């Protein structure tokens, strides 16, 4: 009965299988290491909106003193970001920062780079 069965051709290797076979295990390790390095660089890179700026106080301090956070934003952060129309005010639940609708996403990201998001409520204005 096996004589009547058609002969199945051997399965061909895919392009990925051929590539892995040619570069050997050392090449695979190098390839994976480069992939991890590129991913790490892409996820951690980014231009600082205010070069050289670090908040003078801790998050805990600003949580206890929202008026100090408003003062820091108005005196040091907002003037360094003149392209974005922003204002800050003390509210019942912390600090509210109002950002022009056209600059909302970028302005919010710039502030969150330096201050904890739990301290500030962002509003489009």
mmCIF file with all atom_site columns, C-alpha atoms in Angstrom:
data_model
loop_
_atom_site.group_PDB
_atom_site.id
_atom_site.type_symbol
_atom_site.label_atom_id
_atom_site.label_alt_id
_atom_site.label_comp_id
_atom_site.label_asym_id
_atom_site.label_entity_id
_atom_site.label_seq_id
_atom_site.pdbx_PDB_ins_code
_atom_site.Cartn_x
_atom_site.Cartn_y
_atom_site.Cartn_z
_atom_site.occupancy
_atom_site.B_iso_or_equiv
_atom_site.pdbx_formal_charge
_atom_site.auth_seq_id
_atom_site.auth_comp_id
_atom_site.auth_asym_id
_atom_site.auth_atom_id
_atom_site.pdbx_PDB_model_num
ATOM 1   C CA . UNK A 1 1   ? 0.000  0.000  0.000  1.00 0.00 ? 1   UNK A CA 1
ATOM 2   C CA . UNK A 1 2   ? 2.838  2.405  0.627  1.00 0.00 ? 2   UNK A CA 1
ATOM 3   C CA . UNK A 1 3   ? 3.802  2.057  -2.996 1.00 0.00 ? 3   UNK A CA 1
ATOM 4   C CA . UNK A 1 4   ? 0.735  4.036  -4.133 1.00 0.00 ? 4   UNK A CA 1
ATOM 5   C CA . UNK A 1 5   ? 1.225  6.896  -1.671 1.00 0.00 ? 5   UNK A CA 1
ATOM 6   C CA . UNK A 1 6   ? 2.810  9.981  -3.251 1.00 0.00 ? 6   UNK A CA 1
ATOM 7   C CA . UNK A 1 7   ? 6.223  10.874 -1.961 1.00 0.00 ? 7   UNK A CA 1
ATOM 8   C CA . UNK A 1 8   ? 6.182  14.025 0.177  1.00 0.00 ? 8   UNK A CA 1
ATOM 9   C CA . UNK A 1 9   ? 9.063  16.389 -0.536 1.00 0.00 ? 9   UNK A CA 1
ATOM 10  C CA . UNK A 1 10  ? 11.215 17.346 2.438  1.00 0.00 ? 10  UNK A CA 1
ATOM 11  C CA . UNK A 1 11  ? 10.045 20.640 3.978  1.00 0.00 ? 11  UNK A CA 1
ATOM 12  C CA . UNK A 1 12  ? 12.116 23.591 2.863  1.00 0.00 ? 12  UNK A CA 1
ATOM 13  C CA . UNK A 1 13  ? 13.734 25.888 5.399  1.00 0.00 ? 13  UNK A CA 1
ATOM 14  C CA . UNK A 1 14  ? 12.305 29.343 5.752  1.00 0.00 ? 14  UNK A CA 1
ATOM 15  C CA . UNK A 1 15  ? 14.454 32.413 5.266  1.00 0.00 ? 15  UNK A CA 1
ATOM 16  C CA . UNK A 1 16  ? 14.641 32.901 9.052  1.00 0.00 ? 16  UNK A CA 1
ATOM 17  C CA . UNK A 1 17  ? 15.797 29.329 9.617  1.00 0.00 ? 17  UNK A CA 1
ATOM 18  C CA . UNK A 1 18  ? 18.475 29.697 6.955  1.00 0.00 ? 18  UNK A CA 1
ATOM 19  C CA . UNK A 1 19  ? 19.656 32.978 8.513  1.00 0.00 ? 19  UNK A CA 1
ATOM 20  C CA . UNK A 1 20  ? 19.973 31.470 11.992 1.00 0.00 ? 20  UNK A CA 1
ATOM 21  C CA . UNK A 1 21  ? 21.807 28.441 10.635 1.00 0.00 ? 21  UNK A CA 1
ATOM 22  C CA . UNK A 1 22  ? 24.329 30.665 8.840  1.00 0.00 ? 22  UNK A CA 1
ATOM 23  C CA . UNK A 1 23  ? 25.110 33.068 11.690 1.00 0.00 ? 23  UNK A CA 1
ATOM 24  C CA . UNK A 1 24  ? 25.546 30.319 14.273 1.00 0.00 ? 24  UNK A CA 1
ATOM 25  C CA . UNK A 1 25  ? 24.862 30.722 18.014 1.00 0.00 ? 25  UNK A CA 1
ATOM 26  C CA . UNK A 1 26  ? 27.435 33.489 18.537 1.00 0.00 ? 26  UNK A CA 1
ATOM 27  C CA . UNK A 1 27  ? 25.757 35.553 15.835 1.00 0.00 ? 27  UNK A CA 1
ATOM 28  C CA . UNK A 1 28  ? 22.360 34.969 17.443 1.00 0.00 ? 28  UNK A CA 1
ATOM 29  C CA . UNK A 1 29  ? 23.666 36.214 20.800 1.00 0.00 ? 29  UNK A CA 1
ATOM 30  C CA . UNK A 1 30  ? 25.161 39.300 19.147 1.00 0.00 ? 30  UNK A CA 1
ATOM 31  C CA . UNK A 1 31  ? 21.938 39.954 17.247 1.00 0.00 ? 31  UNK A CA 1
ATOM 32  C CA . UNK A 1 32  ? 19.824 39.688 20.431 1.00 0.00 ? 32  UNK A CA 1
ATOM 33  C CA . UNK A 1 33  ? 22.239 41.900 22.392 1.00 0.00 ? 33  UNK A CA 1
ATOM 34  C CA . UNK A 1 34  ? 22.037 44.588 19.707 1.00 0.00 ? 34  UNK A CA 1
ATOM 35  C CA . UNK A 1 35  ? 18.244 44.367 19.676 1.00 0.00 ? 35  UNK A CA 1
ATOM 36  C CA . UNK A 1 36  ? 18.120 44.881 23.459 1.00 0.00 ? 36  UNK A CA 1
ATOM 37  C CA . UNK A 1 37  ? 20.581 47.787 23.242 1.00 0.00 ? 37  UNK A CA 1
ATOM 38  C CA . UNK A 1 38  ? 18.602 49.559 20.522 1.00 0.00 ? 38  UNK A CA 1
ATOM 39  C CA . UNK A 1 39  ? 15.362 49.080 22.447 1.00 0.00 ? 39  UNK A CA 1
ATOM 40  C CA . UNK A 1 40  ? 16.923 50.471 25.646 1.00 0.00 ? 40  UNK A CA 1
ATOM 41  C CA . UNK A 1 41  ? 18.278 53.517 23.822 1.00 0.00 ? 41  UNK A CA 1
ATOM 42  C CA . UNK A 1 42  ? 14.945 54.201 22.127 1.00 0.00 ? 42  UNK A CA 1
ATOM 43  C CA . UNK A 1 43  ? 12.992 53.963 25.378 1.00 0.00 ? 43  UNK A CA 1
ATOM 44  C CA . UNK A 1 44  ? 15.345 56.065 27.510 1.00 0.00 ? 44  UNK A CA 1
ATOM 45  C CA . UNK A 1 45  ? 16.382 58.774 25.114 1.00 0.00 ? 45  UNK A CA 1
ATOM 46  C CA . UNK A 1 46  ? 14.701 62.101 24.940 1.00 0.00 ? 46  UNK A CA 1
ATOM 47  C CA . UNK A 1 47  ? 15.595 65.734 25.006 1.00 0.00 ? 47  UNK A CA 1
ATOM 48  C CA . UNK A 1 48  ? 15.298 67.457 28.349 1.00 0.00 ? 48  UNK A CA 1
ATOM 49  C CA . UNK A 1 49  ? 12.777 70.317 28.057 1.00 0.00 ? 49  UNK A CA 1
ATOM 50  C CA . UNK A 1 50  ? 14.772 72.452 30.523 1.00 0.00 ? 50  UNK A CA 1
ATOM 51  C CA . UNK A 1 51  ? 18.464 71.498 30.218 1.00 0.00 ? 51  UNK A CA 1
ATOM 52  C CA . UNK A 1 52  ? 20.209 71.303 33.576 1.00 0.00 ? 52  UNK A CA 1
ATOM 53  C CA . UNK A 1 53  ? 17.085 71.865 35.671 1.00 0.00 ? 53  UNK A CA 1
ATOM 54  C CA . UNK A 1 54  ? 16.360 69.804 38.770 1.00 0.00 ? 54  UNK A CA 1
ATOM 55  C CA . UNK A 1 55  ? 13.582 70.629 41.237 1.00 0.00 ? 55  UNK A CA 1
ATOM 56  C CA . UNK A 1 56  ? 15.035 72.162 44.405 1.00 0.00 ? 56  UNK A CA 1
ATOM 57  C CA . UNK A 1 57  ? 12.714 70.188 46.724 1.00 0.00 ? 57  UNK A CA 1
ATOM 58  C CA . UNK A 1 58  ? 11.451 66.604 46.955 1.00 0.00 ? 58  UNK A CA 1
ATOM 59  C CA . UNK A 1 59  ? 8.052  65.286 45.953 1.00 0.00 ? 59  UNK A CA 1
ATOM 60  C CA . UNK A 1 60  ? 7.153  64.851 49.621 1.00 0.00 ? 60  UNK A CA 1
ATOM 61  C CA . UNK A 1 61  ? 7.930  68.514 50.318 1.00 0.00 ? 61  UNK A CA 1
ATOM 62  C CA . UNK A 1 62  ? 5.803  69.704 47.407 1.00 0.00 ? 62  UNK A CA 1
ATOM 63  C CA . UNK A 1 63  ? 2.955  67.404 48.505 1.00 0.00 ? 63  UNK A CA 1
ATOM 64  C CA . UNK A 1 64  ? 2.943  69.125 51.900 1.00 0.00 ? 64  UNK A CA 1
ATOM 65  C CA . UNK A 1 65  ? 3.499  72.629 50.463 1.00 0.00 ? 65  UNK A CA 1
ATOM 66  C CA . UNK A 1 66  ? 1.485  73.086 47.248 1.00 0.00 ? 66  UNK A CA 1
ATOM 67  C CA . UNK A 1 67  ? 2.052  76.844 47.348 1.00 0.00 ? 67  UNK A CA 1
ATOM 68  C CA . UNK A 1 68  ? 5.813  76.216 47.068 1.00 0.00 ? 68  UNK A CA 1
ATOM 69  C CA . UNK A 1 69  ? 5.177  74.058 44.001 1.00 0.00 ? 69  UNK A CA 1
ATOM 70  C CA . UNK A 1 70  ? 3.128  76.825 42.377 1.00 0.00 ? 70  UNK A CA 1
ATOM 71  C CA . UNK A 1 71  ? 5.891  79.321 43.142 1.00 0.00 ? 71  UNK A CA 1
ATOM 72  C CA . UNK A 1 72  ? 8.560  77.002 41.655 1.00 0.00 ? 72  UNK A CA 1
ATOM 73  C CA . UNK A 1 73  ? 6.493  76.443 38.519 1.00 0.00 ? 73  UNK A CA 1
ATOM 74  C CA . UNK A 1 74  ? 5.798  80.137 37.996 1.00 0.00 ? 74  UNK A CA 1
ATOM 75  C CA . UNK A 1 75  ? 9.305  81.386 38.759 1.00 0.00 ? 75  UNK A CA 1
ATOM 76  C CA . UNK A 1 76  ? 11.546 78.721 37.229 1.00 0.00 ? 76  UNK A CA 1
ATOM 77  C CA . UNK A 1 77  ? 9.636  76.266 35.036 1.00 0.00 ? 77  UNK A CA 1
ATOM 78  C CA . UNK A 1 78  ? 7.130  78.349 33.050 1.00 0.00 ? 78  UNK A CA 1
ATOM 79  C CA . UNK A 1 79  ? 9.704  81.023 32.049 1.00 0.00 ? 79  UNK A CA 1
ATOM 80  C CA . UNK A 1 80  ? 12.000 78.240 30.779 1.00 0.00 ? 80  UNK A CA 1
ATOM 81  C CA . UNK A 1 81  ? 9.136  76.941 28.606 1.00 0.00 ? 81  UNK A CA 1
ATOM 82  C CA . UNK A 1 82  ? 8.023  80.161 26.865 1.00 0.00 ? 82  UNK A CA 1
ATOM 83  C CA . UNK A 1 83  ? 6.477  78.333 23.900 1.00 0.00 ? 83  UNK A CA 1
ATOM 84  C CA . UNK A 1 84  ? 3.645  76.971 26.057 1.00 0.00 ? 84  UNK A CA 1
ATOM 85  C CA . UNK A 1 85  ? 0.935  79.110 27.670 1.00 0.00 ? 85  UNK A CA 1
ATOM 86  C CA . UNK A 1 86  ? 0.646  77.733 31.219 1.00 0.00 ? 86  UNK A CA 1
ATOM 87  C CA . UNK A 1 87  ? -0.633 78.931 34.570 1.00 0.00 ? 87  UNK A CA 1
ATOM 88  C CA . UNK A 1 88  ? -0.653 77.288 38.003 1.00 0.00 ? 88  UNK A CA 1
ATOM 89  C CA . UNK A 1 89  ? -2.913 77.676 41.025 1.00 0.00 ? 89  UNK A CA 1
ATOM 90  C CA . UNK A 1 90  ? -3.396 75.962 44.363 1.00 0.00 ? 90  UNK A CA 1
ATOM 91  C CA . UNK A 1 91  ? -6.609 73.911 44.396 1.00 0.00 ? 91  UNK A CA 1
ATOM 92  C CA . UNK A 1 92  ? -8.350 71.853 47.071 1.00 0.00 ? 92  UNK A CA 1
ATOM 93  C CA . UNK A 1 93  ? -6.739 68.615 45.879 1.00 0.00 ? 93  UNK A CA 1
ATOM 94  C CA . UNK A 1 94  ? -3.265 70.029 45.143 1.00 0.00 ? 94  UNK A CA 1
ATOM 95  C CA . UNK A 1 95  ? -2.019 72.128 42.271 1.00 0.00 ? 95  UNK A CA 1
ATOM 96  C CA . UNK A 1 96  ? -3.890 72.742 39.045 1.00 0.00 ? 96  UNK A CA 1
ATOM 97  C CA . UNK A 1 97  ? -1.906 73.639 35.938 1.00 0.00 ? 97  UNK A CA 1
ATOM 98  C CA . UNK A 1 98  ? -3.861 75.092 33.045 1.00 0.00 ? 98  UNK A CA 1
ATOM 99  C CA . UNK A 1 99  ? -2.249 74.635 29.630 1.00 0.00 ? 99  UNK A CA 1
ATOM 100 C CA . UNK A 1 100 ? -3.393 76.011 26.288 1.00 0.00 ? 100 UNK A CA 1
ATOM 101 C CA . UNK A 1 101 ? -5.220 73.309 24.329 1.00 0.00 ? 101 UNK A CA 1
ATOM 102 C CA . UNK A 1 102 ? -2.820 73.447 21.378 1.00 0.00 ? 102 UNK A CA 1
ATOM 103 C CA . UNK A 1 103 ? 0.185  72.792 23.664 1.00 0.00 ? 103 UNK A CA 1
ATOM 104 C CA . UNK A 1 104 ? -1.477 70.534 26.212 1.00 0.00 ? 104 UNK A CA 1
ATOM 105 C CA . UNK A 1 105 ? 0.268  67.238 25.487 1.00 0.00 ? 105 UNK A CA 1
ATOM 106 C CA . UNK A 1 106 ? 3.764  68.684 25.096 1.00 0.00 ? 106 UNK A CA 1
ATOM 107 C CA . UNK A 1 107 ? 3.442  71.068 28.041 1.00 0.00 ? 107 UNK A CA 1
ATOM 108 C CA . UNK A 1 108 ? 2.106  68.335 30.309 1.00 0.00 ? 108 UNK A CA 1
ATOM 109 C CA . UNK A 1 109 ? 4.949  66.002 29.328 1.00 0.00 ? 109 UNK A CA 1
ATOM 110 C CA . UNK A 1 110 ? 7.530  68.727 30.013 1.00 0.00 ? 110 UNK A CA 1
ATOM 111 C CA . UNK A 1 111 ? 6.227  69.308 33.536 1.00 0.00 ? 111 UNK A CA 1
ATOM 112 C CA . UNK A 1 112 ? 5.869  65.597 34.297 1.00 0.00 ? 112 UNK A CA 1
ATOM 113 C CA . UNK A 1 113 ? 9.521  65.117 33.418 1.00 0.00 ? 113 UNK A CA 1
ATOM 114 C CA . UNK A 1 114 ? 10.412 67.010 36.622 1.00 0.00 ? 114 UNK A CA 1
ATOM 115 C CA . UNK A 1 115 ? 7.407  66.690 38.946 1.00 0.00 ? 115 UNK A CA 1
ATOM 116 C CA . UNK A 1 116 ? 5.274  63.761 40.083 1.00 0.00 ? 116 UNK A CA 1
ATOM 117 C CA . UNK A 1 117 ? 1.921  63.508 38.341 1.00 0.00 ? 117 UNK A CA 1
ATOM 118 C CA . UNK A 1 118 ? 0.143  62.869 41.656 1.00 0.00 ? 118 UNK A CA 1
ATOM 119 C CA . UNK A 1 119 ? 0.923  66.439 42.742 1.00 0.00 ? 119 UNK A CA 1
ATOM 120 C CA . UNK A 1 120 ? -0.564 68.196 39.731 1.00 0.00 ? 120 UNK A CA 1
ATOM 121 C CA . UNK A 1 121 ? -3.921 68.165 37.987 1.00 0.00 ? 121 UNK A CA 1
ATOM 122 C CA . UNK A 1 122 ? -3.713 69.284 34.363 1.00 0.00 ? 122 UNK A CA 1
ATOM 123 C CA . UNK A 1 123 ? -6.537 71.195 32.697 1.00 0.00 ? 123 UNK A CA 1
ATOM 124 C CA . UNK A 1 124 ? -6.862 72.395 29.109 1.00 0.00 ? 124 UNK A CA 1
ATOM 125 C CA . UNK A 1 125 ? -7.559 76.086 28.985 1.00 0.00 ? 125 UNK A CA 1
#
